[in-house]
Amino acid sequence: HIAPIADLADVFASLCDEAGLCMRVEEHSFSGACGRAFGGRKPTCARGLRVLTKENAFDFCPRPHALRRAFFDAYRGPDSPLAAVDAFVCNHPPALCEAYMPFNKSLLVVATVNLEFSRENEERWAEWLRSLRAIAANRRNVIAANNPYDAAYIRHFAGIEAEYIPSYCGYAARSAGPYSPQLHK
């Protein structure tokens, strides 16, 4: 989703302004709302990516292992734009992090939707749970949810204690202006 990554970018911007800890968030969204500009956001739809598209990124179908391999092959190596990336954030769907597992970078999986979103068939769901457990087993990775329900859902189905990271939305409060119940045309 676009709001949780906007939260992260806003927190990082604050850290840069206030403490000199500067990090850049590079967003390539597949969300249906990625083209919308609100709260000071600019459109963030994925463009110019190799292998992954809006059509295949959610479920990796029809051949998930081949797609993951092709993605890794397209972006591995020192000249790749991903070589300078420190971490990947996956939230819509959280299972998108399966594509980033081979890069040996930190992963932040944030469930902002049901954990099985895009992995609805039994075989893919079981495979995603195995991948999620492998991600969680590495202490440099974080498994989180932006609401208590999804944190409990992860605990129930994956046996992982997910961090609860509530939605922040500080960027929206600063840029939206005062609330008005009137609708404008």
PDB file of C-alpha atoms in Angstrom:
ATOM      1  CA  HIS A   1       0.000   0.000   0.000  1.00  0.00           C
ATOM      2  CA  ILE A   2       1.097   3.526  -0.581  1.00  0.00           C
ATOM      3  CA  ALA A   3       0.359   4.891   2.912  1.00  0.00           C
ATOM      4  CA  PRO A   4       2.707   2.617   4.948  1.00  0.00           C
ATOM      5  CA  ILE A   5       5.637   3.338   2.639  1.00  0.00           C
ATOM      6  CA  ALA A   6       4.781   7.050   2.814  1.00  0.00           C
ATOM      7  CA  ASP A   7       4.953   6.691   6.616  1.00  0.00           C
ATOM      8  CA  LEU A   8       8.432   5.199   6.310  1.00  0.00           C
ATOM      9  CA  ALA A   9       9.644   7.879   3.901  1.00  0.00           C
ATOM     10  CA  ASP A  10       8.312  10.599   6.214  1.00  0.00           C
ATOM     11  CA  VAL A  11      10.012   9.122   9.279  1.00  0.00           C
ATOM     12  CA  PHE A  12      13.281   8.811   7.329  1.00  0.00           C
ATOM     13  CA  ALA A  13      12.976  12.439   6.165  1.00  0.00           C
ATOM     14  CA  SER A  14      12.478  13.521   9.793  1.00  0.00           C
ATOM     15  CA  LEU A  15      15.560  11.551  10.870  1.00  0.00           C
ATOM     16  CA  CYS A  16      17.554  13.270   8.154  1.00  0.00           C
ATOM     17  CA  ASP A  17      16.311  16.758   9.090  1.00  0.00           C
ATOM     18  CA  GLU A  18      16.641  16.313  12.843  1.00  0.00           C
ATOM     19  CA  ALA A  19      19.574  13.945  13.317  1.00  0.00           C
ATOM     20  CA  GLY A  20      21.479  13.916  10.036  1.00  0.00           C
ATOM     21  CA  LEU A  21      20.632  10.211   9.508  1.00  0.00           C
ATOM     22  CA  CYS A  22      19.689  10.389   5.870  1.00  0.00           C
ATOM     23  CA  MET A  23      18.162   7.488   3.959  1.00  0.00           C
ATOM     24  CA  ARG A  24      16.371   7.501   0.644  1.00  0.00           C
ATOM     25  CA  VAL A  25      13.219   5.516  -0.033  1.00  0.00           C
ATOM     26  CA  GLU A  26      12.947   4.412  -3.642  1.00  0.00           C
ATOM     27  CA  GLU A  27       9.359   3.396  -4.239  1.00  0.00           C
ATOM     28  CA  HIS A  28       8.179   1.232  -7.115  1.00  0.00           C
ATOM     29  CA  SER A  29       4.572   0.526  -6.281  1.00  0.00           C
ATOM     30  CA  PHE A  30       2.230  -1.993  -7.850  1.00  0.00           C
ATOM     31  CA  SER A  31      -0.689  -0.712  -5.775  1.00  0.00           C
ATOM     32  CA  GLY A  32      -3.868   0.294  -7.551  1.00  0.00           C
ATOM     33  CA  ALA A  33      -3.570   3.666  -5.794  1.00  0.00           C
ATOM     34  CA  CYS A  34       0.052   4.360  -6.816  1.00  0.00           C
ATOM     35  CA  GLY A  35      -0.958   6.964  -9.401  1.00  0.00           C
ATOM     36  CA  ARG A  36      -2.845   9.095  -6.907  1.00  0.00           C
ATOM     37  CA  ALA A  37      -1.268  12.186  -5.428  1.00  0.00           C
ATOM     38  CA  PHE A  38      -2.465  13.174  -1.969  1.00  0.00           C
ATOM     39  CA  GLY A  39      -0.962  14.422   1.266  1.00  0.00           C
ATOM     40  CA  GLY A  40       1.954  15.890  -0.671  1.00  0.00           C
ATOM     41  CA  ARG A  41       2.732  12.542  -2.337  1.00  0.00           C
ATOM     42  CA  LYS A  42       3.720  12.197  -5.937  1.00  0.00           C
ATOM     43  CA  PRO A  43       2.632   9.214  -8.059  1.00  0.00           C
ATOM     44  CA  THR A  44       4.867   6.216  -7.293  1.00  0.00           C
ATOM     45  CA  CYS A  45       3.820   3.550  -9.794  1.00  0.00           C
ATOM     46  CA  ALA A  46       6.552   1.104 -10.802  1.00  0.00           C
ATOM     47  CA  ARG A  47       8.120   2.054 -14.119  1.00  0.00           C
ATOM     48  CA  GLY A  48      11.034   0.712 -16.102  1.00  0.00           C
ATOM     49  CA  LEU A  49      11.384  -2.452 -14.043  1.00  0.00           C
ATOM     50  CA  ARG A  50      12.654  -5.653 -15.573  1.00  0.00           C
ATOM     51  CA  VAL A  51      10.694  -8.908 -15.229  1.00  0.00           C
ATOM     52  CA  LEU A  52       8.133  -7.851 -12.588  1.00  0.00           C
ATOM     53  CA  THR A  53       5.015  -6.064 -13.787  1.00  0.00           C
ATOM     54  CA  LYS A  54       1.713  -5.085 -12.245  1.00  0.00           C
ATOM     55  CA  GLU A  55       0.254  -8.174 -13.918  1.00  0.00           C
ATOM     56  CA  ASN A  56       2.662 -10.736 -12.427  1.00  0.00           C
ATOM     57  CA  ALA A  57       4.125  -9.156  -9.252  1.00  0.00           C
ATOM     58  CA  PHE A  58       1.220 -10.036  -6.991  1.00  0.00           C
ATOM     59  CA  ASP A  59       1.102 -13.781  -7.542  1.00  0.00           C
ATOM     60  CA  PHE A  60       4.204 -14.539  -9.685  1.00  0.00           C
ATOM     61  CA  CYS A  61       1.982 -16.684 -11.919  1.00  0.00           C
ATOM     62  CA  PRO A  62       1.992 -18.732 -14.006  1.00  0.00           C
ATOM     63  CA  ARG A  63       5.501 -20.016 -13.117  1.00  0.00           C
ATOM     64  CA  PRO A  64       6.517 -18.488  -9.760  1.00  0.00           C
ATOM     65  CA  HIS A  65       9.958 -20.079  -9.395  1.00  0.00           C
ATOM     66  CA  ALA A  66      10.944 -19.189 -12.961  1.00  0.00           C
ATOM     67  CA  LEU A  67       9.779 -15.600 -12.438  1.00  0.00           C
ATOM     68  CA  ARG A  68      11.725 -15.252  -9.197  1.00  0.00           C
ATOM     69  CA  ARG A  69      14.847 -16.662 -10.886  1.00  0.00           C
ATOM     70  CA  ALA A  70      14.429 -14.322 -13.876  1.00  0.00           C
ATOM     71  CA  PHE A  71      14.052 -11.344 -11.520  1.00  0.00           C
ATOM     72  CA  PHE A  72      17.196 -12.281  -9.629  1.00  0.00           C
ATOM     73  CA  ASP A  73      19.144 -12.836 -12.852  1.00  0.00           C
ATOM     74  CA  ALA A  74      17.985  -9.441 -14.187  1.00  0.00           C
ATOM     75  CA  TYR A  75      19.143  -7.543 -11.080  1.00  0.00           C
ATOM     76  CA  ARG A  76      22.152  -9.373  -9.651  1.00  0.00           C
ATOM     77  CA  GLY A  77      25.689  -8.118  -9.951  1.00  0.00           C
ATOM     78  CA  PRO A  78      27.654  -4.998  -9.011  1.00  0.00           C
ATOM     79  CA  ASP A  79      26.203  -2.863 -11.834  1.00  0.00           C
ATOM     80  CA  SER A  80      22.606  -3.534 -10.818  1.00  0.00           C
ATOM     81  CA  PRO A  81      20.533  -0.650  -9.454  1.00  0.00           C
ATOM     82  CA  LEU A  82      19.790  -2.971  -6.514  1.00  0.00           C
ATOM     83  CA  ALA A  83      23.475  -3.276  -5.558  1.00  0.00           C
ATOM     84  CA  ALA A  84      23.271  -0.073  -3.473  1.00  0.00           C
ATOM     85  CA  VAL A  85      20.007  -1.036  -1.768  1.00  0.00           C
ATOM     86  CA  ASP A  86      20.305  -1.736   1.962  1.00  0.00           C
ATOM     87  CA  ALA A  87      16.837  -3.215   2.521  1.00  0.00           C
ATOM     88  CA  PHE A  88      13.607  -4.074   0.774  1.00  0.00           C
ATOM     89  CA  VAL A  89      10.159  -3.277   2.176  1.00  0.00           C
ATOM     90  CA  CYS A  90       7.252  -5.441   1.033  1.00  0.00           C
ATOM     91  CA  ASN A  91       3.671  -4.820   2.077  1.00  0.00           C
ATOM     92  CA  HIS A  92       1.179  -5.108  -0.774  1.00  0.00           C
ATOM     93  CA  PRO A  93       1.437  -8.014  -1.039  1.00  0.00           C
ATOM     94  CA  PRO A  94       3.776  -8.976   1.782  1.00  0.00           C
ATOM     95  CA  ALA A  95       4.720 -12.111  -0.194  1.00  0.00           C
ATOM     96  CA  LEU A  96       6.477  -9.911  -2.762  1.00  0.00           C
ATOM     97  CA  CYS A  97       9.538 -10.268  -0.506  1.00  0.00           C
ATOM     98  CA  GLU A  98       9.979 -13.778  -1.923  1.00  0.00           C
ATOM     99  CA  ALA A  99      11.456 -12.071  -5.004  1.00  0.00           C
ATOM    100  CA  TYR A 100      14.061 -10.273  -2.875  1.00  0.00           C
ATOM    101  CA  MET A 101      15.192 -13.206  -0.724  1.00  0.00           C
ATOM    102  CA  PRO A 102      18.130 -14.212  -2.997  1.00  0.00           C
ATOM    103  CA  PHE A 103      19.696 -10.727  -2.855  1.00  0.00           C
ATOM    104  CA  ASN A 104      21.007 -11.237   0.687  1.00  0.00           C
ATOM    105  CA  LYS A 105      19.697  -7.861   1.882  1.00  0.00           C
ATOM    106  CA  SER A 106      17.557  -6.991   4.873  1.00  0.00           C
ATOM    107  CA  LEU A 107      13.836  -7.523   4.370  1.00  0.00           C
ATOM    108  CA  LEU A 108      11.007  -5.681   6.090  1.00  0.00           C
ATOM    109  CA  VAL A 109       7.770  -7.579   5.538  1.00  0.00           C
ATOM    110  CA  VAL A 110       4.827  -5.448   6.660  1.00  0.00           C
ATOM    111  CA  ALA A 111       1.408  -7.069   6.461  1.00  0.00           C
ATOM    112  CA  THR A 112      -0.998  -4.291   5.546  1.00  0.00           C
ATOM    113  CA  VAL A 113      -3.436  -6.806   4.059  1.00  0.00           C
ATOM    114  CA  ASN A 114      -4.166 -10.441   4.845  1.00  0.00           C
ATOM    115  CA  LEU A 115      -0.969 -12.442   4.873  1.00  0.00           C
ATOM    116  CA  GLU A 116      -2.189 -14.857   2.190  1.00  0.00           C
ATOM    117  CA  PHE A 117      -3.059 -12.041  -0.228  1.00  0.00           C
ATOM    118  CA  SER A 118      -1.766 -13.196  -3.629  1.00  0.00           C
ATOM    119  CA  ARG A 119      -0.949 -16.683  -2.294  1.00  0.00           C
ATOM    120  CA  GLU A 120      -4.495 -18.009  -2.049  1.00  0.00           C
ATOM    121  CA  ASN A 121      -4.058 -21.542  -3.394  1.00  0.00           C
ATOM    122  CA  GLU A 122      -2.990 -24.181  -0.868  1.00  0.00           C
ATOM    123  CA  GLU A 123       0.400 -24.979  -2.407  1.00  0.00           C
ATOM    124  CA  ARG A 124       1.468 -21.332  -2.813  1.00  0.00           C
ATOM    125  CA  TRP A 125       0.186 -20.488   0.701  1.00  0.00           C
ATOM    126  CA  ALA A 126       2.289 -23.287   2.252  1.00  0.00           C
ATOM    127  CA  GLU A 127       5.318 -22.182   0.224  1.00  0.00           C
ATOM    128  CA  TRP A 128       4.852 -18.553   1.317  1.00  0.00           C
ATOM    129  CA  LEU A 129       4.652 -19.595   4.983  1.00  0.00           C
ATOM    130  CA  ARG A 130       7.949 -21.505   4.574  1.00  0.00           C
ATOM    131  CA  SER A 131       9.524 -18.443   2.956  1.00  0.00           C
ATOM    132  CA  LEU A 132       8.191 -16.145   5.683  1.00  0.00           C
ATOM    133  CA  ARG A 133       9.615 -18.392   8.398  1.00  0.00           C
ATOM    134  CA  ALA A 134      12.982 -18.377   6.615  1.00  0.00           C
ATOM    135  CA  ILE A 135      12.864 -14.570   6.407  1.00  0.00           C
ATOM    136  CA  ALA A 136      11.962 -14.339  10.112  1.00  0.00           C
ATOM    137  CA  ALA A 137      14.790 -16.689  11.085  1.00  0.00           C
ATOM    138  CA  ASN A 138      17.362 -14.112   9.961  1.00  0.00           C
ATOM    139  CA  ARG A 139      17.721 -11.459  12.681  1.00  0.00           C
ATOM    140  CA  ARG A 140      18.447  -8.684  10.210  1.00  0.00           C
ATOM    141  CA  ASN A 141      14.901  -9.058   8.843  1.00  0.00           C
ATOM    142  CA  VAL A 142      11.679  -7.766  10.391  1.00  0.00           C
ATOM    143  CA  ILE A 143       8.186  -9.231  10.164  1.00  0.00           C
ATOM    144  CA  ALA A 144       5.542  -6.680  11.068  1.00  0.00           C
ATOM    145  CA  ALA A 145       1.895  -5.719  10.681  1.00  0.00           C
ATOM    146  CA  ASN A 146       0.296  -2.313  10.726  1.00  0.00           C
ATOM    147  CA  ASN A 147      -2.640  -3.530  12.793  1.00  0.00           C
ATOM    148  CA  PRO A 148      -3.097  -5.951  15.707  1.00  0.00           C
ATOM    149  CA  TYR A 149      -5.360  -8.283  13.713  1.00  0.00           C
ATOM    150  CA  ASP A 150      -2.716  -9.001  11.071  1.00  0.00           C
ATOM    151  CA  ALA A 151      -0.044  -9.404  13.774  1.00  0.00           C
ATOM    152  CA  ALA A 152      -2.236 -12.054  15.439  1.00  0.00           C
ATOM    153  CA  TYR A 153      -2.941 -13.628  12.036  1.00  0.00           C
ATOM    154  CA  ILE A 154       0.799 -14.002  11.390  1.00  0.00           C
ATOM    155  CA  ARG A 155       1.304 -15.531  14.838  1.00  0.00           C
ATOM    156  CA  HIS A 156      -1.554 -17.999  14.265  1.00  0.00           C
ATOM    157  CA  PHE A 157      -0.636 -19.164  10.759  1.00  0.00           C
ATOM    158  CA  ALA A 158       3.152 -18.750  10.677  1.00  0.00           C
ATOM    159  CA  GLY A 159       4.080 -19.050  14.352  1.00  0.00           C
ATOM    160  CA  ILE A 160       5.966 -15.742  14.133  1.00  0.00           C
ATOM    161  CA  GLU A 161       5.648 -12.889  16.623  1.00  0.00           C
ATOM    162  CA  ALA A 162       5.185  -9.957  14.262  1.00  0.00           C
ATOM    163  CA  GLU A 163       6.087  -6.448  15.334  1.00  0.00           C
ATOM    164  CA  TYR A 164       3.092  -4.125  15.494  1.00  0.00           C
ATOM    165  CA  ILE A 165       3.853  -0.880  13.672  1.00  0.00           C
ATOM    166  CA  PRO A 166       0.760   1.336  13.752  1.00  0.00           C
ATOM    167  CA  SER A 167       0.032   3.639  10.856  1.00  0.00           C
ATOM    168  CA  TYR A 168       1.640   7.021  11.412  1.00  0.00           C
ATOM    169  CA  CYS A 169       0.286   9.283   8.643  1.00  0.00           C
ATOM    170  CA  GLY A 170       2.242  12.316   9.842  1.00  0.00           C
ATOM    171  CA  TYR A 171       2.764  13.413   6.248  1.00  0.00           C
ATOM    172  CA  ALA A 172      -1.001  13.625   5.715  1.00  0.00           C
ATOM    173  CA  ALA A 173      -1.627  15.740   8.806  1.00  0.00           C
ATOM    174  CA  ARG A 174       0.951  18.330   7.709  1.00  0.00           C
ATOM    175  CA  SER A 175      -0.161  18.611   4.110  1.00  0.00           C
ATOM    176  CA  ALA A 176      -3.899  17.997   4.052  1.00  0.00           C
ATOM    177  CA  GLY A 177      -4.901  21.157   5.899  1.00  0.00           C
ATOM    178  CA  PRO A 178      -7.815  21.468   8.292  1.00  0.00           C
ATOM    179  CA  TYR A 179     -10.654  18.960   8.079  1.00  0.00           C
ATOM    180  CA  SER A 180     -13.799  20.128   6.360  1.00  0.00           C
ATOM    181  CA  PRO A 181     -16.859  17.891   6.019  1.00  0.00           C
ATOM    182  CA  GLN A 182     -17.920  19.698   2.835  1.00  0.00           C
ATOM    183  CA  LEU A 183     -17.451  17.967  -0.461  1.00  0.00           C
ATOM    184  CA  HIS A 184     -15.987  20.105  -3.226  1.00  0.00           C
ATOM    185  CA  LYS A 185     -16.652  19.578  -6.903  1.00  0.00           C
TER     186      LYS A 185
END
